[in-house]
XYZ file of C-alpha atoms in Angstrom:
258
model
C -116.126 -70.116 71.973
C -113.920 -69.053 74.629
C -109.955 -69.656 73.843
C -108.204 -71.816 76.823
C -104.733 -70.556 75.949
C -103.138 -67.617 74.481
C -99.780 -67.075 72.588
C -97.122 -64.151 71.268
C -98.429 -65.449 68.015
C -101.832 -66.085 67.664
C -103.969 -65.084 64.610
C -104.737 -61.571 66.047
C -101.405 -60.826 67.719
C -99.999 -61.997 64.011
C -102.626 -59.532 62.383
C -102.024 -56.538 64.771
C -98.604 -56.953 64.142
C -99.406 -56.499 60.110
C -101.551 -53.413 61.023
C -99.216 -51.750 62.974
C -96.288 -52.550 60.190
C -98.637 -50.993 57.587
C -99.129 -47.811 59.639
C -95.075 -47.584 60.171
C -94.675 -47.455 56.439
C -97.396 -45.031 55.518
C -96.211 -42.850 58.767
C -92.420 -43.130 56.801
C -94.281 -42.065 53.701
C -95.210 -39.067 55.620
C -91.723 -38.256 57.734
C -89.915 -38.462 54.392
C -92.478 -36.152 52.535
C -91.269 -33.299 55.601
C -87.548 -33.299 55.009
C -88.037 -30.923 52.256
C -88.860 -28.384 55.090
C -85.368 -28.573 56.384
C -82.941 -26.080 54.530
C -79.552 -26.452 55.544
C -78.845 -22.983 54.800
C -81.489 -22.136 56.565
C -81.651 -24.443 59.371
C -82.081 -22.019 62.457
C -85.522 -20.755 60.484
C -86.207 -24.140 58.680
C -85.694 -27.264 61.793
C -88.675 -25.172 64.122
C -90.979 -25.710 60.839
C -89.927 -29.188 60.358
C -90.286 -29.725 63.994
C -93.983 -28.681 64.048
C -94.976 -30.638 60.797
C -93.572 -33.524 62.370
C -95.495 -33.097 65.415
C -98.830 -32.993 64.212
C -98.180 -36.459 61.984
C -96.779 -38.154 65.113
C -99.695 -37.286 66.749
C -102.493 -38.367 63.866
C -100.683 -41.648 63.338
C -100.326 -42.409 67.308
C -104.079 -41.518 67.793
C -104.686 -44.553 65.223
C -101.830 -46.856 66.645
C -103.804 -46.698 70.117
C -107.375 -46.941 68.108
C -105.563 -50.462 66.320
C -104.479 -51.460 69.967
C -107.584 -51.135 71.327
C -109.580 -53.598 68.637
C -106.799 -55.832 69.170
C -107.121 -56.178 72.912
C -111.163 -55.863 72.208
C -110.794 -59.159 69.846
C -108.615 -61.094 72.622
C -110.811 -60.221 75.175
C -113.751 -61.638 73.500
C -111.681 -64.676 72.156
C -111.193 -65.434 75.401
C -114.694 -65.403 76.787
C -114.536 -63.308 79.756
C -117.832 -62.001 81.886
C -118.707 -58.545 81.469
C -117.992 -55.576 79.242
C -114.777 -53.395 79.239
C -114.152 -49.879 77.184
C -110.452 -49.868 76.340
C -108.713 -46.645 77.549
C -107.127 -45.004 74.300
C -103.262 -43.908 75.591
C -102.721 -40.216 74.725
C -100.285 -39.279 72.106
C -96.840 -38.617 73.188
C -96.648 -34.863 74.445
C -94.859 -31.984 72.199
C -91.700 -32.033 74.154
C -90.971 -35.605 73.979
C -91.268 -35.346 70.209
C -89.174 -32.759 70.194
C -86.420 -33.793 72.409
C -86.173 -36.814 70.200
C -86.365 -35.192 66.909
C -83.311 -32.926 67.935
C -81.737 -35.856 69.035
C -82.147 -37.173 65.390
C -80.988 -33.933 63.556
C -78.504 -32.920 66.003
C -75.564 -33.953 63.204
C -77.075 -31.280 61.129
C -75.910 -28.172 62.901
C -72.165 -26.937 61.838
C -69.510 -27.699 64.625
C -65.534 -26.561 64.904
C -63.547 -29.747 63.297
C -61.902 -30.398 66.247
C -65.086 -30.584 68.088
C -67.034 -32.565 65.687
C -68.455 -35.967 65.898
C -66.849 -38.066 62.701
C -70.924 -37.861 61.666
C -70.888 -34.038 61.831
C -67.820 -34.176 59.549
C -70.155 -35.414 56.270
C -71.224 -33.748 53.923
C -74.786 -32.274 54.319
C -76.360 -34.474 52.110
C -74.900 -37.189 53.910
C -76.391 -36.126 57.340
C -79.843 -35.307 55.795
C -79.851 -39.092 54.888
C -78.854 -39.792 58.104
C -81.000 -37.431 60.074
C -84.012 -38.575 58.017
C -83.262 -42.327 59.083
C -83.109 -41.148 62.740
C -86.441 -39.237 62.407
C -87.913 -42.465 60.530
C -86.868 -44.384 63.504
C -87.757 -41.911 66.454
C -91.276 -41.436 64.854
C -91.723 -44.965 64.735
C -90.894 -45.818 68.091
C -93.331 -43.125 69.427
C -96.236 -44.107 67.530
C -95.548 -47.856 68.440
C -95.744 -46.936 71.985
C -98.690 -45.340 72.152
C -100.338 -48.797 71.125
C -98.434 -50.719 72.810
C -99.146 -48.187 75.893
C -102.950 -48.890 75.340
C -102.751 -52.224 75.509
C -100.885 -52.239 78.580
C -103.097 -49.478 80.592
C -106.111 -52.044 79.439
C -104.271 -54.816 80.692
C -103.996 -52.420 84.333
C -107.629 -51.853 84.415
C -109.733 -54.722 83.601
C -110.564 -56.871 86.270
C -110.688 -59.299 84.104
C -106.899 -59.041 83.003
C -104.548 -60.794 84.513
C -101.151 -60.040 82.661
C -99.140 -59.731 79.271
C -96.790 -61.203 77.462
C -94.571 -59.761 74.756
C -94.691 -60.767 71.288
C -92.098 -60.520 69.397
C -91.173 -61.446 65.106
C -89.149 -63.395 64.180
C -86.438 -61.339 62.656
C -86.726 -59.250 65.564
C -83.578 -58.735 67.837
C -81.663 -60.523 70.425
C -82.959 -58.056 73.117
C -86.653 -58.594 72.085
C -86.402 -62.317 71.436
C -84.823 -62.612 75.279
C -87.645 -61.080 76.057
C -90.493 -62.473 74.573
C -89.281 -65.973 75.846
C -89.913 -65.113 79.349
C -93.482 -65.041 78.594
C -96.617 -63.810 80.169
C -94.289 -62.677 83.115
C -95.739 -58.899 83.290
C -98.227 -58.917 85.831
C -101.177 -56.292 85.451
C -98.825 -53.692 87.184
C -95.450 -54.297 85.561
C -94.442 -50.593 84.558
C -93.417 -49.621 81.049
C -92.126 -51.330 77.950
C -88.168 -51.633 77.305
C -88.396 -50.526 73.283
C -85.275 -49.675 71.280
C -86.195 -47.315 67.758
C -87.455 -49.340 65.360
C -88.895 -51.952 67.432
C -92.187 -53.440 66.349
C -92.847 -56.277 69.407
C -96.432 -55.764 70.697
C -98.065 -56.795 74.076
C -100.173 -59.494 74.097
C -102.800 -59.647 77.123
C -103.868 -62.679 79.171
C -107.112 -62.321 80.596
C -108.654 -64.999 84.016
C -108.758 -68.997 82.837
C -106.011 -68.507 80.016
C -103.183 -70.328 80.195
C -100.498 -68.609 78.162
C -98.252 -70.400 75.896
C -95.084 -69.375 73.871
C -94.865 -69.928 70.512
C -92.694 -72.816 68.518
C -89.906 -69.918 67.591
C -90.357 -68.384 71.341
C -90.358 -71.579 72.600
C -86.777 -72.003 70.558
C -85.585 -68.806 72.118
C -86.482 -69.799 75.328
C -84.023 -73.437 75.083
C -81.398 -71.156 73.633
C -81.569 -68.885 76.541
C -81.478 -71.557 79.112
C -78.582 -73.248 77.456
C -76.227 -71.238 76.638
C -77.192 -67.417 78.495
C -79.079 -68.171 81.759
C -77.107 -68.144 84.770
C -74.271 -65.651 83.443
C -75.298 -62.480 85.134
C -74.382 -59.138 83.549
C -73.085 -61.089 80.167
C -76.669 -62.959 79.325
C -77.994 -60.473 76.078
C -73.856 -60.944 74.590
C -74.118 -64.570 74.915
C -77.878 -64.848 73.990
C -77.750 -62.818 70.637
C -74.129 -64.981 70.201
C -76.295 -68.155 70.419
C -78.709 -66.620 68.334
C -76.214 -66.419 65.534
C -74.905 -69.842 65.728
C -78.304 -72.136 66.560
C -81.242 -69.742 65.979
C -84.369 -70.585 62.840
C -85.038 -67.232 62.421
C -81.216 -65.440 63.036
C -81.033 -62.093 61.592
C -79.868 -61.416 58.129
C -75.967 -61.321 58.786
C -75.932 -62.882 61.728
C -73.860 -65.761 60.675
């Protein structure tokens, strides 16, 4: 039976969500396994090595990120009864030098500097900024992965004539910046470009296909008051005064919020 409305948190946007959590941990699994191929006396020789490895399990884990993305949108688009048939376009893995950019971004506390031109980071000891470097790389690998689902989704969304725009979904531990968001709803029209993601950010994309309505959530529908009341209006200053809000009359605030 065809599904009149859609939310951010429907059973299958709830159960992608899971998925996609899963794969983040077993692709941490993985990122931490590599930092063994980083020897800081060696790290000239040792970072290229690391750099590779961590390549090629970006790239195996973002080929099944776009692979969960595409059931997803497969399930919502027969949920919600449309005519015809539709083959999701998988989104290609993010390209070597993006990964790389990113991961040097991540270990660039690593390399030795002058004291009195080092960051207060590049002043730890090594051990210290392997830790750190690792939880960057965690982060960065995450966020890459993510986006090639979440990239799937949307190019699906672009495509099918039967699509007519997406929403973002969003937890509900999940930030101020992706809670503002997510309360604007199915907004994104099919040609809305790219996906504003911070590291570490597991929102997804929900899509709306022809004779949905869409409908936020009880806890986006929360955000959504919040925003009205105390944020909207006060332009340049609306995210400090959101997540502010947040603290104070948010359900769902995040742990240390108050």
């Amino acid at each position: 039976m065809a599904t009149a409305t859609v939310s951010d948190s429907g059973d299958e946007a709830n159960r992608y969500r899971s998925a996609q959590i899963g794969l983040t941990r077993l692709l941490v699994r993985d990122v931490r396994g590599l930092r063994r191929l980083i020897l800081p006396q060696r790290l000239r020789e040792s970072v290229p090595d690391w750099l590779t490895a961590m390549n090629t399990v970006i790239v195996q884990y973002a080929q099944v990120s776009a692979a969960l993305a595409a059931d997803f949108y497969g399930a919502q688009r027969e949920a919600a009864g449309v005519a015809g048939s539709f083959t999701v376009p998988l989104a290609d893995p993010p390209p070597p030098e993006q990964t790389e950019a990113s991961l040097r971004w991540a270990a660039k506390d690593l390399w030795p500097r002058e004291s009195d031109k080092a960051s207060p980071a590049q002043l730890e000891p090594m051990d210290v900024r392997l830790v750190q470097a690792e939880k960057k790389a965690e982060q960065v690998a995450q966020k890459l992965v993510t986006d090639t689902g979440r990239g799937t989704v949307r190019e699906a969304v672009r495509q099918d004539r039967q699509a007519t725009a997406w929403a973002r979904s969003a937890a509900r531990g999940a930030c101020a910046f992706c809670k503002m968001l997510a309360a604007r709803g199915a907004v994104y029209e099919q040609g809305t470009a790219g996906f504003r993601a911070h590291d570490g950010c597991h929102c997804g994309v929900v899509p709306v296909f022809k004779g949905q309505r869409f409908e936020l959530s009880p806890h986006a529908r929360e955000w959504e008051r919040i925003y009205r009341e105390y944020a909207q209006g006060h332009s340049g200053d609306q995210l400090r005064l959101f997540r502010r809000a947040l603290a104070e009359h948010d359900s769902n605030p995040l742990p240390g919020s108050h």
